[in-house]
Amino acid sequence: ITMIISAQQRLLTLSCGSQINVNPTPLRRDDDNSPWCYTFSVSPVIIDDDVRSSTLPPRANFLATQVWPSSRIASTIIEQYLEPSWKVCELGCGPGLPSLTAAMKGSEVIATDLDECAL
């Protein structure tokens, strides 16, 4: 696993040739010390009334690349109440903001998702 430690937007080229904008997504936008993760930014296209992405690789789920409101709420609660001795397992983590928040607090973390693009 390659970890990118930079809060700058990047253009990622996948092995299949697709290109994806990778954006840093902080838990709190006004705090430089806030936990953050990366999300994908793609331009979906509509083909036969079906929304598809022109840039994500086949079988990739666009919804798994987004930070949902529930993820932000979970991250806020984790940041406030998690004890570093706790072990955390996040199922369907997508970009993994709650997992990354728990790791920043010192917990042992397992983050899982079926979508390899999300991981």
GROMACS .gro file of C-alpha atoms in nm:
model
  119
    1ILE     CA    1   0.000   0.000   0.000
    2THR     CA    2   0.132   0.342  -0.093
    3MET     CA    3   0.032   0.623   0.139
    4ILE     CA    4   0.029   0.977   0.005
    5ILE     CA    5   0.084   1.230   0.281
    6SER     CA    6  -0.009   1.558   0.119
    7ALA     CA    7  -0.314   1.782   0.142
    8GLN     CA    8  -0.297   1.880  -0.224
    9GLN     CA    9  -0.524   1.778  -0.510
   10ARG     CA   10  -0.360   1.524  -0.741
   11LEU     CA   11  -0.436   1.365  -1.075
   12LEU     CA   12  -0.399   0.988  -1.041
   13THR     CA   13  -0.345   0.770  -1.349
   14LEU     CA   14  -0.457   0.410  -1.296
   15SER     CA   15  -0.297   0.107  -1.460
   16CYS     CA   16  -0.595   0.081  -1.696
   17GLY     CA   17  -0.518   0.433  -1.823
   18SER     CA   18  -0.810   0.608  -1.652
   19GLN     CA   19  -0.739   0.936  -1.475
   20ILE     CA   20  -0.906   1.045  -1.151
   21ASN     CA   21  -0.882   1.370  -0.956
   22VAL     CA   22  -0.788   1.283  -0.598
   23ASN     CA   23  -0.892   1.546  -0.344
   24PRO     CA   24  -0.800   1.580   0.024
   25THR     CA   25  -1.118   1.583   0.234
   26PRO     CA   26  -1.078   1.706   0.594
   27LEU     CA   27  -1.318   1.637   0.876
   28ARG     CA   28  -1.312   2.008   0.964
   29ARG     CA   29  -1.235   2.246   0.678
   30ASP     CA   30  -1.116   2.528   0.904
   31ASP     CA   31  -0.863   2.320   1.105
   32ASP     CA   32  -0.520   2.230   0.962
   33ASN     CA   33  -0.480   1.954   1.226
   34SER     CA   34  -0.809   1.786   1.136
   35PRO     CA   35  -0.812   1.419   1.033
   36TRP     CA   36  -0.855   1.386   0.658
   37CYS     CA   37  -0.875   1.131   0.379
   38TYR     CA   38  -0.881   1.135   0.001
   39THR     CA   39  -1.190   1.122  -0.219
   40PHE     CA   40  -1.225   1.085  -0.593
   41SER     CA   41  -1.365   1.355  -0.813
   42VAL     CA   42  -1.497   1.229  -1.144
   43SER     CA   43  -1.733   1.358  -1.408
   44PRO     CA   44  -2.016   1.108  -1.450
   45VAL     CA   45  -2.176   1.060  -1.791
   46ILE     CA   46  -2.533   0.948  -1.869
   47ILE     CA   47  -2.567   0.653  -2.106
   48ASP     CA   48  -2.918   0.516  -2.173
   49ASP     CA   49  -3.060   0.680  -1.856
   50ASP     CA   50  -2.783   0.518  -1.648
   51VAL     CA   51  -2.528   0.738  -1.471
   52ARG     CA   52  -2.177   0.609  -1.530
   53SER     CA   53  -1.831   0.745  -1.477
   54SER     CA   54  -1.610   0.799  -1.777
   55THR     CA   55  -1.297   0.789  -1.564
   56LEU     CA   56  -1.337   0.521  -1.296
   57PRO     CA   57  -1.215   0.175  -1.390
   58PRO     CA   58  -1.468  -0.102  -1.464
   59ARG     CA   59  -1.655  -0.237  -1.159
   60ALA     CA   60  -1.555   0.064  -0.948
   61ASN     CA   61  -1.837   0.211  -0.742
   62PHE     CA   62  -1.850   0.592  -0.756
   63LEU     CA   63  -2.051   0.595  -0.432
   64ALA     CA   64  -1.767   0.419  -0.248
   65THR     CA   65  -1.531   0.707  -0.323
   66GLN     CA   66  -1.726   0.975  -0.136
   67VAL     CA   67  -1.722   1.095   0.224
   68TRP     CA   68  -2.083   1.071   0.340
   69PRO     CA   69  -2.237   1.281   0.622
   70SER     CA   70  -2.256   0.971   0.843
   71SER     CA   71  -1.880   0.925   0.799
   72ARG     CA   72  -1.818   1.281   0.916
   73ILE     CA   73  -2.043   1.231   1.220
   74ALA     CA   74  -1.874   0.900   1.307
   75SER     CA   75  -1.531   1.064   1.274
   76THR     CA   76  -1.633   1.349   1.503
   77ILE     CA   77  -1.758   1.103   1.770
   78ILE     CA   78  -1.445   0.888   1.733
   79GLU     CA   79  -1.221   1.192   1.769
   80GLN     CA   80  -1.399   1.298   2.090
   81TYR     CA   81  -1.453   0.967   2.269
   82LEU     CA   82  -1.224   0.693   2.134
   83GLU     CA   83  -0.971   0.546   2.376
   84PRO     CA   84  -0.635   0.466   2.210
   85SER     CA   85  -0.647   0.112   2.356
   86TRP     CA   86  -0.963   0.029   2.155
   87LYS     CA   87  -0.944  -0.174   1.834
   88VAL     CA   88  -1.153  -0.045   1.541
   89CYS     CA   89  -1.286  -0.235   1.238
   90GLU     CA   90  -1.468  -0.031   0.972
   91LEU     CA   91  -1.674  -0.232   0.723
   92GLY     CA   92  -1.743  -0.066   0.388
   93CYS     CA   93  -1.497   0.211   0.470
   94GLY     CA   94  -1.479   0.383   0.130
   95PRO     CA   95  -1.214   0.653   0.172
   96GLY     CA   96  -1.196   0.559   0.543
   97LEU     CA   97  -1.227   0.891   0.726
   98PRO     CA   98  -1.347   0.724   1.051
   99SER     CA   99  -1.066   0.465   1.030
  100LEU     CA  100  -0.805   0.732   0.968
  101THR     CA  101  -0.943   0.938   1.257
  102ALA     CA  102  -0.918   0.634   1.486
  103ALA     CA  103  -0.563   0.568   1.369
  104MET     CA  104  -0.470   0.930   1.445
  105LYS     CA  105  -0.601   0.873   1.798
  106GLY     CA  106  -0.362   0.577   1.836
  107SER     CA  107  -0.603   0.286   1.792
  108GLU     CA  108  -0.530  -0.032   1.599
  109VAL     CA  109  -0.750  -0.016   1.287
  110ILE     CA  110  -0.874  -0.256   1.020
  111ALA     CA  111  -1.051  -0.083   0.729
  112THR     CA  112  -1.232  -0.296   0.468
  113ASP     CA  113  -1.429  -0.237   0.149
  114LEU     CA  114  -1.530  -0.456  -0.145
  115ASP     CA  115  -1.439  -0.179  -0.389
  116GLU     CA  116  -1.061  -0.184  -0.445
  117CYS     CA  117  -1.077   0.168  -0.588
  118ALA     CA  118  -1.211   0.298  -0.257
  119LEU     CA  119  -0.923   0.142  -0.068
   0.00000   0.00000   0.00000
